[in-house]
PDB file of C-alpha atoms in Angstrom:
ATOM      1  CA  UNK A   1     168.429  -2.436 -16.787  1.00  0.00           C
ATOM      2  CA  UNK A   2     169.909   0.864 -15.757  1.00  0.00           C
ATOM      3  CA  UNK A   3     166.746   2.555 -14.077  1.00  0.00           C
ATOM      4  CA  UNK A   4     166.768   5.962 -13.295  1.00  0.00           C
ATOM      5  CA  UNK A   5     165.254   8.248 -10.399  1.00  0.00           C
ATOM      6  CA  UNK A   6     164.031  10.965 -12.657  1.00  0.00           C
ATOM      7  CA  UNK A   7     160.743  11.991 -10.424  1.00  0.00           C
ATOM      8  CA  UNK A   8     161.256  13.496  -7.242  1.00  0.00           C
ATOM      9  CA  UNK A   9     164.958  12.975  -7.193  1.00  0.00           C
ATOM     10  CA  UNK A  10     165.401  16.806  -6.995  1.00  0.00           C
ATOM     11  CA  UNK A  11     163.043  17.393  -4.121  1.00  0.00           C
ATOM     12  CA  UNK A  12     164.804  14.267  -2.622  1.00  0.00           C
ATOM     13  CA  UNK A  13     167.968  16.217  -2.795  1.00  0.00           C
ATOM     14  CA  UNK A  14     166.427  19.299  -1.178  1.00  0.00           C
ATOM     15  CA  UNK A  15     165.122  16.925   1.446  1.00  0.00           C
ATOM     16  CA  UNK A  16     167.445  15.143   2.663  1.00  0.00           C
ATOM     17  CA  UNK A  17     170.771  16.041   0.647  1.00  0.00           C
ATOM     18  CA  UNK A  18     173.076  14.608  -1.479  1.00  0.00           C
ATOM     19  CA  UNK A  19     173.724  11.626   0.263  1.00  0.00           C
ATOM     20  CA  UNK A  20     170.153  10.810   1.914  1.00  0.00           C
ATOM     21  CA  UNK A  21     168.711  10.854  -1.589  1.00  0.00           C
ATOM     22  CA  UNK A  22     171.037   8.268  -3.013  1.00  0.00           C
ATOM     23  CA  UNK A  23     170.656   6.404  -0.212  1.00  0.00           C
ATOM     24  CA  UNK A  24     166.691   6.638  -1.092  1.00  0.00           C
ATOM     25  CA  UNK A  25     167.169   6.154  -4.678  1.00  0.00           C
ATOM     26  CA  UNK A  26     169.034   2.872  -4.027  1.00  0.00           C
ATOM     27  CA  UNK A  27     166.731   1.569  -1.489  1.00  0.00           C
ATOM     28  CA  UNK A  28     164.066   2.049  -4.095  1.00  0.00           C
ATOM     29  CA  UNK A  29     165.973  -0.069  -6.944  1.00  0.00           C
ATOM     30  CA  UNK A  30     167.569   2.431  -8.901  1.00  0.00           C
ATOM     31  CA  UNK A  31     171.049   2.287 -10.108  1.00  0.00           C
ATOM     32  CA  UNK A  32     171.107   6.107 -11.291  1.00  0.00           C
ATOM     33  CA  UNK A  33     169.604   9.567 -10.928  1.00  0.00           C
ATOM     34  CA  UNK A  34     168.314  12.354 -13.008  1.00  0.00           C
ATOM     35  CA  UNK A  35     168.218  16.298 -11.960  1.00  0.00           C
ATOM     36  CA  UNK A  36     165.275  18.245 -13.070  1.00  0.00           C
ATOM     37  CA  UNK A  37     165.586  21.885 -12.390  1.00  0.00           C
ATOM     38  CA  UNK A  38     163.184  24.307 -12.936  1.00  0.00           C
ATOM     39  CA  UNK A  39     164.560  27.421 -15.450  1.00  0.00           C
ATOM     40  CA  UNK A  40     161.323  29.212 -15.327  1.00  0.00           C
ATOM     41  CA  UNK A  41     160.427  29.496 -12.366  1.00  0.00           C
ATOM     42  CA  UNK A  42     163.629  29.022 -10.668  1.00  0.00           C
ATOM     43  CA  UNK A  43     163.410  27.672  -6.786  1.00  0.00           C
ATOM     44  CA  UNK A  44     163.995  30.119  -3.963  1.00  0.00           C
ATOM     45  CA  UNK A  45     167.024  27.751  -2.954  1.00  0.00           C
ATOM     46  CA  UNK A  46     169.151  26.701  -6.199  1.00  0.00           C
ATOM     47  CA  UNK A  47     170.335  22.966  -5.864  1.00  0.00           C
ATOM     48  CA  UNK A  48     174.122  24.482  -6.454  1.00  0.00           C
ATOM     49  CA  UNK A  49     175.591  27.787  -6.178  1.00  0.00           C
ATOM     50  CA  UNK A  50     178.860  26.744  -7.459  1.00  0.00           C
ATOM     51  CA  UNK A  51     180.827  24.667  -9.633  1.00  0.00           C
ATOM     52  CA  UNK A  52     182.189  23.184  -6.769  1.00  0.00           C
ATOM     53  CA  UNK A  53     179.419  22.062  -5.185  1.00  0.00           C
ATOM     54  CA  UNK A  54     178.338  20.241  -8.222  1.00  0.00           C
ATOM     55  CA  UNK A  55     181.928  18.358  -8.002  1.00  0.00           C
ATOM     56  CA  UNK A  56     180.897  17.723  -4.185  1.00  0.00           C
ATOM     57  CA  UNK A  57     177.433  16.144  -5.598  1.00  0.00           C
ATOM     58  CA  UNK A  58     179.238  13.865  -7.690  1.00  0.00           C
ATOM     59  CA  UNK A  59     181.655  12.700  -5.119  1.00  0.00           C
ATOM     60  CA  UNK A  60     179.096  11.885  -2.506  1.00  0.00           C
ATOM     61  CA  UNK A  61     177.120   9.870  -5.183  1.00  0.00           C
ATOM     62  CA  UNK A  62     179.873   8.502  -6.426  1.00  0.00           C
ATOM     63  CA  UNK A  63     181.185   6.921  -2.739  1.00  0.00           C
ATOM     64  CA  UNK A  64     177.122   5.954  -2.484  1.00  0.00           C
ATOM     65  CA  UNK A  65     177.764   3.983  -5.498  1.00  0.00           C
ATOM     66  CA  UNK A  66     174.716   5.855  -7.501  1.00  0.00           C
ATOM     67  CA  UNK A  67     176.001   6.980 -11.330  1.00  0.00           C
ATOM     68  CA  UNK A  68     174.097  10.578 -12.513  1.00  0.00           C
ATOM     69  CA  UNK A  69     172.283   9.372 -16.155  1.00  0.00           C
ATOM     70  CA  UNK A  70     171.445  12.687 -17.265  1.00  0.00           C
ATOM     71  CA  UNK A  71     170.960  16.544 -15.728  1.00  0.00           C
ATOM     72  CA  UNK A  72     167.363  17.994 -17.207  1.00  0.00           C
ATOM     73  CA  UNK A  73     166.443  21.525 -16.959  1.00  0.00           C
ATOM     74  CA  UNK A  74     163.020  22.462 -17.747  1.00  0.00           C
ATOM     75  CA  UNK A  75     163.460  25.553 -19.818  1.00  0.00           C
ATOM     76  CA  UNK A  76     161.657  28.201 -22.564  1.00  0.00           C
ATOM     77  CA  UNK A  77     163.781  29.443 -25.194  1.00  0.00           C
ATOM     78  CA  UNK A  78     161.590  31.810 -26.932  1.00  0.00           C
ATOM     79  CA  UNK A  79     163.097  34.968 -26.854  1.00  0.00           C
ATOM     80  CA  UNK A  80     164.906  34.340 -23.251  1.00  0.00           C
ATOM     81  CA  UNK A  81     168.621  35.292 -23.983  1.00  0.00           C
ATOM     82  CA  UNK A  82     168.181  34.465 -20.220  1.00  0.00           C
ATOM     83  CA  UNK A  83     167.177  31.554 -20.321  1.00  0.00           C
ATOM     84  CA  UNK A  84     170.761  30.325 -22.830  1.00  0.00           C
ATOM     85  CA  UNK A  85     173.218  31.814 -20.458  1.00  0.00           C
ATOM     86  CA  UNK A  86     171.124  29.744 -17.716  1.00  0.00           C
ATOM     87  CA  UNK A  87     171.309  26.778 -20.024  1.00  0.00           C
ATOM     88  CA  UNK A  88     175.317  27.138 -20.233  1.00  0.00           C
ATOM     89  CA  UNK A  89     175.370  27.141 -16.365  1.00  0.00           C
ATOM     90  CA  UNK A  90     173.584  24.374 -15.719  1.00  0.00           C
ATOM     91  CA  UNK A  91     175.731  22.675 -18.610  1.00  0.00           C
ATOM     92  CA  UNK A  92     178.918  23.332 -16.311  1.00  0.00           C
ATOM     93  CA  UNK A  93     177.043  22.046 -13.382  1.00  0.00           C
ATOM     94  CA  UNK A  94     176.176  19.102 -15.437  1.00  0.00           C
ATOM     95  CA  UNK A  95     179.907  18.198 -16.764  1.00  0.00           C
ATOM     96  CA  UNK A  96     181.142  18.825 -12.840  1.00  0.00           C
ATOM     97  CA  UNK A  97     179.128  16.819 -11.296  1.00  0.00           C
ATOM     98  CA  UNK A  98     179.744  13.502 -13.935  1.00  0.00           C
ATOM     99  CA  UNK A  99     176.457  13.769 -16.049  1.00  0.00           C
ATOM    100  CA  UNK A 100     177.139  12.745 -19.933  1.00  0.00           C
ATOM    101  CA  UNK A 101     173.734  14.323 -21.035  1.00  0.00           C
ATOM    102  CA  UNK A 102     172.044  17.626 -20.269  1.00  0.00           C
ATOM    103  CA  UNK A 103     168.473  17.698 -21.724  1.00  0.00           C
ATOM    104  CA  UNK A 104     166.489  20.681 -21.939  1.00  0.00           C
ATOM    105  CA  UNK A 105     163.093  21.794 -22.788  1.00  0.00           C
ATOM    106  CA  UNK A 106     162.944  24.568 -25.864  1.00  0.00           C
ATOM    107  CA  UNK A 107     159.105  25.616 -26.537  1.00  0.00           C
ATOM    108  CA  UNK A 108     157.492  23.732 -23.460  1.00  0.00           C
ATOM    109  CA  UNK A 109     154.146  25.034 -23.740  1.00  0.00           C
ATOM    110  CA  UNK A 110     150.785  23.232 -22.833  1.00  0.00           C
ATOM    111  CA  UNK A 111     148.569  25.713 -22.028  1.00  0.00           C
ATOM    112  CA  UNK A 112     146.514  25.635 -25.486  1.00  0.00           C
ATOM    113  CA  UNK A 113     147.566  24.653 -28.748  1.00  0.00           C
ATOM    114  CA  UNK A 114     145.545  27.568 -30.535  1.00  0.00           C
ATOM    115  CA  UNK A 115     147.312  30.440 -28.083  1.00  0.00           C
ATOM    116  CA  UNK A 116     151.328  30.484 -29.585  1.00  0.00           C
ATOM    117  CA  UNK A 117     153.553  32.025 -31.027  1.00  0.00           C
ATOM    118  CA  UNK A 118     153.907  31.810 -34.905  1.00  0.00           C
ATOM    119  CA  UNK A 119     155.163  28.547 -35.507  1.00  0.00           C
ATOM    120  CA  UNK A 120     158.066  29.268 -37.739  1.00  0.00           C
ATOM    121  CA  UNK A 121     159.676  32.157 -36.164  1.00  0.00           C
ATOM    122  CA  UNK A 122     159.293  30.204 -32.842  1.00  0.00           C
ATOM    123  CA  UNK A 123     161.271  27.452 -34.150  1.00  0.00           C
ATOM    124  CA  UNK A 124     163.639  29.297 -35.812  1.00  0.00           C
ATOM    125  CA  UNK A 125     164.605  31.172 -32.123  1.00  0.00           C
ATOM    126  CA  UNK A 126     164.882  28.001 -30.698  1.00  0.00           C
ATOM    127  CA  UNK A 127     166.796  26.406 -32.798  1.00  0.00           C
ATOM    128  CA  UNK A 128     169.512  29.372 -32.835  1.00  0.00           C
ATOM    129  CA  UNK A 129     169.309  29.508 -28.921  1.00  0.00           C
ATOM    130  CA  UNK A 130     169.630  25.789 -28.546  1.00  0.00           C
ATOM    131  CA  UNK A 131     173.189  26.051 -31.359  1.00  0.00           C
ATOM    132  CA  UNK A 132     174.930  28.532 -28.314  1.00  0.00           C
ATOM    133  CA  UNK A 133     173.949  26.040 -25.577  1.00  0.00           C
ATOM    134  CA  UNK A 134     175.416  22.995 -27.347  1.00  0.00           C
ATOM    135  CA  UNK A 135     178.011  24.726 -28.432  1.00  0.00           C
ATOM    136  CA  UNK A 136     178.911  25.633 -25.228  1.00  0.00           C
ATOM    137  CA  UNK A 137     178.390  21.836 -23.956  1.00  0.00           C
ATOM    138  CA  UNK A 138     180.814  20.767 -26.127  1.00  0.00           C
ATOM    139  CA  UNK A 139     183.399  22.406 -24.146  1.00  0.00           C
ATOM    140  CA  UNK A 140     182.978  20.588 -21.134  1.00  0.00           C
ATOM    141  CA  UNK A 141     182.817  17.054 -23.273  1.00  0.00           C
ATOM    142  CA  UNK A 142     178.458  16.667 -22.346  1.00  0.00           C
ATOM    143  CA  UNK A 143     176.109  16.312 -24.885  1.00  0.00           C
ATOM    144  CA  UNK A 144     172.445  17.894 -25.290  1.00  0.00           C
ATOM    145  CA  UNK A 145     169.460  15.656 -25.255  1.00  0.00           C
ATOM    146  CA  UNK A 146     166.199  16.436 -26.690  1.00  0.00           C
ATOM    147  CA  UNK A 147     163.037  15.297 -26.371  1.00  0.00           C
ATOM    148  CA  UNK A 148     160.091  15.162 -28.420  1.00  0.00           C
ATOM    149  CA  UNK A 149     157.611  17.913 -26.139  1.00  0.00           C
ATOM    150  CA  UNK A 150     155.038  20.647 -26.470  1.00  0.00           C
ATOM    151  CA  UNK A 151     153.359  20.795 -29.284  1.00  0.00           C
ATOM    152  CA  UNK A 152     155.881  22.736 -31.669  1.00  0.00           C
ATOM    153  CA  UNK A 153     159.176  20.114 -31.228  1.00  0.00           C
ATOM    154  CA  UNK A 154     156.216  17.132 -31.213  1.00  0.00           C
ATOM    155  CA  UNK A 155     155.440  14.090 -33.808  1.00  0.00           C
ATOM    156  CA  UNK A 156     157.368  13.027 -36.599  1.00  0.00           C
ATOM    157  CA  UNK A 157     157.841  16.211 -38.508  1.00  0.00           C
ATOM    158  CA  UNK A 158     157.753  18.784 -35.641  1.00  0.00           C
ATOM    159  CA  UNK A 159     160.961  17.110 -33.907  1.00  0.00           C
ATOM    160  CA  UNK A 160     162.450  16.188 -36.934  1.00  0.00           C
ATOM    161  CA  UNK A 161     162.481  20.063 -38.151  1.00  0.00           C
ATOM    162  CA  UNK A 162     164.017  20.886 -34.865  1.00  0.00           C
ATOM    163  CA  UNK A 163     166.633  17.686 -34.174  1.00  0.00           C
ATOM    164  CA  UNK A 164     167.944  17.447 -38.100  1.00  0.00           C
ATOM    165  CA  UNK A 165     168.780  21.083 -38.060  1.00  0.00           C
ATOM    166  CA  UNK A 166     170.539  20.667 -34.224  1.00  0.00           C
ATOM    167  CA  UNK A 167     172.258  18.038 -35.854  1.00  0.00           C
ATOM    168  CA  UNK A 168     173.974  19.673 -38.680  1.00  0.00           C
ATOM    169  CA  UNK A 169     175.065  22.664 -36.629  1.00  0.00           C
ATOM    170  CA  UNK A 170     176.059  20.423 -33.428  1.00  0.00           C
ATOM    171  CA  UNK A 171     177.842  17.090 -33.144  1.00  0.00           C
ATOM    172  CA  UNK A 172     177.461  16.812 -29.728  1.00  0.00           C
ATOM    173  CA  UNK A 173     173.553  16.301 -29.876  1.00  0.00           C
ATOM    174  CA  UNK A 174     171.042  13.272 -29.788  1.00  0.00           C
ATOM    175  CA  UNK A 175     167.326  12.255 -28.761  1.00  0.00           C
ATOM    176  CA  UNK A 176     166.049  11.354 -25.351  1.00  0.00           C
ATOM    177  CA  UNK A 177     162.942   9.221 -26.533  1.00  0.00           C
ATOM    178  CA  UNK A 178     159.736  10.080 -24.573  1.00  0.00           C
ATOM    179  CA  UNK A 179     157.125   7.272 -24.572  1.00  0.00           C
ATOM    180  CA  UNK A 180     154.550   9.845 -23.671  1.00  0.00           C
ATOM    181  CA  UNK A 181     154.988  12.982 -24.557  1.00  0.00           C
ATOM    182  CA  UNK A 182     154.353  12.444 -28.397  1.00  0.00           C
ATOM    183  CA  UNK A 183     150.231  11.827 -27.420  1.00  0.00           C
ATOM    184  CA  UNK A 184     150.286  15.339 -27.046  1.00  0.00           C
ATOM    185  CA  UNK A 185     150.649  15.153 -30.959  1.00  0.00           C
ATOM    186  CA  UNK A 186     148.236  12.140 -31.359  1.00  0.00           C
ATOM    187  CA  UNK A 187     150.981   9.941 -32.080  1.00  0.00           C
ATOM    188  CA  UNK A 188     151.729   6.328 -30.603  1.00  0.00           C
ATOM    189  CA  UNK A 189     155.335   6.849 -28.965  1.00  0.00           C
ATOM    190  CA  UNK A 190     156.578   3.659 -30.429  1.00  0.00           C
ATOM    191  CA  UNK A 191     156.302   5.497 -34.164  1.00  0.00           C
ATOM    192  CA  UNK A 192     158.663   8.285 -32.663  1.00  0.00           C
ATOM    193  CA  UNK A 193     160.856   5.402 -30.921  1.00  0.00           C
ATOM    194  CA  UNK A 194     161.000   4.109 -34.409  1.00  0.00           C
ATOM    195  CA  UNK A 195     161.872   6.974 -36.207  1.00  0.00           C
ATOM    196  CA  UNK A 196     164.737   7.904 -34.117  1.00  0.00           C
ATOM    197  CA  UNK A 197     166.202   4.837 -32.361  1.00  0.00           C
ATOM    198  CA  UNK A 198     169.676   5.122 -34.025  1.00  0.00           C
ATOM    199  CA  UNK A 199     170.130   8.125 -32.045  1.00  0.00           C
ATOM    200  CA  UNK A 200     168.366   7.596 -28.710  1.00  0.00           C
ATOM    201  CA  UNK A 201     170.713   7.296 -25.846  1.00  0.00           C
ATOM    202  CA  UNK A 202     168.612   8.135 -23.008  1.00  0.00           C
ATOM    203  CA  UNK A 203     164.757   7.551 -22.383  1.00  0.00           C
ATOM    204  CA  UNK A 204     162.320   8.698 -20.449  1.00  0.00           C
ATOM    205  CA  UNK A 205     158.803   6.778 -19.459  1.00  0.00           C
ATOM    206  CA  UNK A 206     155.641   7.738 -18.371  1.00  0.00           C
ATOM    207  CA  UNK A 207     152.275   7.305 -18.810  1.00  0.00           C
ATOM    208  CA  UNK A 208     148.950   9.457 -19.367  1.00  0.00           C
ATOM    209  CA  UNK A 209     145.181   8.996 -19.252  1.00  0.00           C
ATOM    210  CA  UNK A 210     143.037   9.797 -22.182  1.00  0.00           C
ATOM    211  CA  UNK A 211     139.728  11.479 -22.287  1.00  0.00           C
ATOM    212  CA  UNK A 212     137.976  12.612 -25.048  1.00  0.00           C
ATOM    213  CA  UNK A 213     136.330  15.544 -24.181  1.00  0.00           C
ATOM    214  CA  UNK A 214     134.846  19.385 -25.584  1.00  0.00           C
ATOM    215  CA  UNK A 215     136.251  21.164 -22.598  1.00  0.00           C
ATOM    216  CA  UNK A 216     138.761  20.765 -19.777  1.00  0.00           C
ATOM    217  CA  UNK A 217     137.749  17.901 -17.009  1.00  0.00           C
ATOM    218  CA  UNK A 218     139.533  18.965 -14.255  1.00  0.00           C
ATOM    219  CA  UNK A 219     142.529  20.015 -12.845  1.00  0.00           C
ATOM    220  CA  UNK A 220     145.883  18.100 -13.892  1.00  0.00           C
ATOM    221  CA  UNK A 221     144.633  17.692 -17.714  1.00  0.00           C
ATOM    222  CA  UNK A 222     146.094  19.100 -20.697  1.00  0.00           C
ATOM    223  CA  UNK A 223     145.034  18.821 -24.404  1.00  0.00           C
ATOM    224  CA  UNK A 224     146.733  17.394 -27.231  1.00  0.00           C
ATOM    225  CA  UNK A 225     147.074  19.092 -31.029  1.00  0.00           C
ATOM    226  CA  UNK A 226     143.578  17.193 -31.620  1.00  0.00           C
ATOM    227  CA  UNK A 227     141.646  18.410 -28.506  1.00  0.00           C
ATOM    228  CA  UNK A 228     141.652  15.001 -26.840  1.00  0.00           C
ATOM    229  CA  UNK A 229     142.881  16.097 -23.115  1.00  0.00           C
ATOM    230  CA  UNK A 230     145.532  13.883 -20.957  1.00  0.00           C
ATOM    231  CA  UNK A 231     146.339  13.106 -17.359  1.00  0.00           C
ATOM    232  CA  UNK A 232     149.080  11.859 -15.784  1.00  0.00           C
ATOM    233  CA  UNK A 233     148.785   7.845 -15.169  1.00  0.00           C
ATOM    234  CA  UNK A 234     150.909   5.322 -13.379  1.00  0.00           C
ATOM    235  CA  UNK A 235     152.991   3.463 -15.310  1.00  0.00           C
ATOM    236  CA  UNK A 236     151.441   0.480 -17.162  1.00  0.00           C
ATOM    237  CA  UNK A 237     147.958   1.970 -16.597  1.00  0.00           C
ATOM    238  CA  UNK A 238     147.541   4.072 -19.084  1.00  0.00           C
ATOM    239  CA  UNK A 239     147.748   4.392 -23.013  1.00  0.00           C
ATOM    240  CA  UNK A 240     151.177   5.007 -23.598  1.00  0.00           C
ATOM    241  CA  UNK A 241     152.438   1.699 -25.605  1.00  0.00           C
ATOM    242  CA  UNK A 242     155.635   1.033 -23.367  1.00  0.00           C
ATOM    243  CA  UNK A 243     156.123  -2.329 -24.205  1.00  0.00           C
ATOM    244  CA  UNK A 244     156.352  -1.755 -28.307  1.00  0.00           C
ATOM    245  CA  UNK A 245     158.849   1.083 -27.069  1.00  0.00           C
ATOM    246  CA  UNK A 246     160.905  -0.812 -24.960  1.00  0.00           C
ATOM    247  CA  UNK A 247     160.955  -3.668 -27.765  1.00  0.00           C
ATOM    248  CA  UNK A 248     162.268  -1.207 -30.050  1.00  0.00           C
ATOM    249  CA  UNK A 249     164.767  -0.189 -28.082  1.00  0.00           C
ATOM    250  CA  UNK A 250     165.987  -3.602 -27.669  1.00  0.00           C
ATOM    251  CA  UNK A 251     165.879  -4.436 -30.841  1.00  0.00           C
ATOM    252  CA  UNK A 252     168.216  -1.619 -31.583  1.00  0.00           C
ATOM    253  CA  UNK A 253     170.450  -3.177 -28.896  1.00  0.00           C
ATOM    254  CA  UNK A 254     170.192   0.375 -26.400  1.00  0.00           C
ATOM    255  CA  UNK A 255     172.210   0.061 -23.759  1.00  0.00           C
ATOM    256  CA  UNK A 256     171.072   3.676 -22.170  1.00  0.00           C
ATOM    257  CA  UNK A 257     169.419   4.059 -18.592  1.00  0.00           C
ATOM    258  CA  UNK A 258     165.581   4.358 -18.740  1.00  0.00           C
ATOM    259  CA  UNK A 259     164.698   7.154 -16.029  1.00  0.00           C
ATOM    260  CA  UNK A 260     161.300   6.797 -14.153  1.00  0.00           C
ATOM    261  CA  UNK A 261     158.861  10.243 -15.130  1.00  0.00           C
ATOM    262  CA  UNK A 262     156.233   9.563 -12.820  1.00  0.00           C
ATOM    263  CA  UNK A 263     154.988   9.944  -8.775  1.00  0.00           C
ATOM    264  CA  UNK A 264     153.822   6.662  -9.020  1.00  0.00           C
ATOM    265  CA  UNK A 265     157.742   5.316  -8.042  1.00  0.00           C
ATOM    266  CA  UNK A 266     157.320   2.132  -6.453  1.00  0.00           C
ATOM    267  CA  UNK A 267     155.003   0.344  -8.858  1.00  0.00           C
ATOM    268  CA  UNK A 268     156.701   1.506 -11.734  1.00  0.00           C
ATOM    269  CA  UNK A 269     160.290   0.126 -10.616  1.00  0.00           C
ATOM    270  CA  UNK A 270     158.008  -3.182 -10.115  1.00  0.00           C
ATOM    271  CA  UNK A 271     156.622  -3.009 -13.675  1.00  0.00           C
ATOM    272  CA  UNK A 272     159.672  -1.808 -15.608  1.00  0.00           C
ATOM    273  CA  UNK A 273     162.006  -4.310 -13.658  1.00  0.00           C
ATOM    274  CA  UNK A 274     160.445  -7.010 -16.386  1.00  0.00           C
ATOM    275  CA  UNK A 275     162.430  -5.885 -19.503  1.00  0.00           C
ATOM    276  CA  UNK A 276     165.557  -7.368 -19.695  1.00  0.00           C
ATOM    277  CA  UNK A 277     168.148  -4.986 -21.361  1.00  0.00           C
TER     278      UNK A 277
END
């Protein structure tokens, strides 16, 4: 299996560099890495500041012998004409530095599910937004990614309105399957896996605790469409129903890399390392 670094492969990079963190993502079992950068609240230090140093990344983790899966940028695309021509940036940063995929975020919210926009209009702005970003991709040969997140682009019907439209205006488009990120609409992530395996090509896993519960129990939870609330988990130890997601996928005979969303690294290299696609 083609495991990615997807957690704390950023920070590793600000760390230690280019080449210390493919040395660390190696030495942990991965064969690849994922970017996540941060297009809302943008870090002091940006990871490149050029084109070319994007096209340095690649070579350095190219001699390392570590392949880049996908570049993610965690983004907002409700009225942010911003946030698009960051988008396109990142999307030339992407294609430089040897990435096939860059995934984004388009109405990321989790504050509350009875605090946004109107649903709608919101959709419809992200949906144009997202057209000029993959449109843009397409020069540089990368395609966008999307995965099923918030509580807008979420469940069956939420993503589907979102994706099916994407791809009728966009060829170069296709679905990063989540296994978690759909219990923020109450749905088991094998049903989205399901839905959309045809056009999965990259995946991401983590895992969540579930509480039932009238108010907020602490810090680190968030609340689904029901009102159920949700923590982060190691992999394996919560509810998320990885192994009927990972079954899916291989029944659909994926070949993708499966990236690692969670702090938790070392025991979740140990427990994914026992699929065998």
């Amino acid at each position: 299996m083609n495991l990615t670094m997807y957690s704390l492969f950023t920070e590793a990079v600000m760390e230690a560099g280019f080449s210390g963190a493919s040395k660390k993502a190696l030495s942990l079992g991965f064969s690849s890495a994922e970017f996540l950068i941060n297009a809302i609240e943008p870090p002091a230090k940006p990871l490149f500041s050029s084109v070319e140093d994007a096209k340095e990344a690649g070579r350095i983790f190219k001699q390392q012998g570590l392949s880049l899966a996908c570049y993610s940028v965690f983004a907002n695309l409700y009225k942010s004409p911003w946030t698009v021509e960051e988008l396109q940036r990142h999307v030339e940063y992407a294609a430089a530095i040897g990435s096939p995929y860059l995934h984004h975020t388009s109405l990321p919210w989790f504050e509350s599910p009875h605090n946004l926009p109107d649903y709608d209009e919101a959709i419809e702005i992200a949906i144009d937004a997202a057209e000029e970003v993959a449109k843009h991709a397409a020069k540089f040969g990368v395609t966008c990614i999307y995965e099923d997140q918030g509580f807008f682009i979420n469940g069956i019907e939420g993503y589907r309105t979102f994706y099916s439209e994407m791809k009728r205006r966009c060829s170069n488009v296709a679905v990063c399957g989540d296994a978690g990120n759909s219990l923020f609409a109450d749905l088991p992530g094998a049903e989205f896996f399901e839905e959309f395996s045809d056009d999965i090509v990259h995946v991401h896993i983590k895992d969540y605790f579930r509480k039932e519960s009238p108010t907020c129990p602490g810090d680190g939870w968030f609340e689904t469409r029901s009102g159920a609330w949700l923590h982060d988990a190691p992999i394996g130890e919560g509810i998320a129903d990885i192994d009927a997601c990972m079954a899916i996928l291989k029944k659909s005979g994926y070949r993708g890399a499966v990236a690692i969303e969670t702090e938790y690294i070392e025991g979740a290299v140990r427990y994914m390392k026992k699929y065998d696609f």
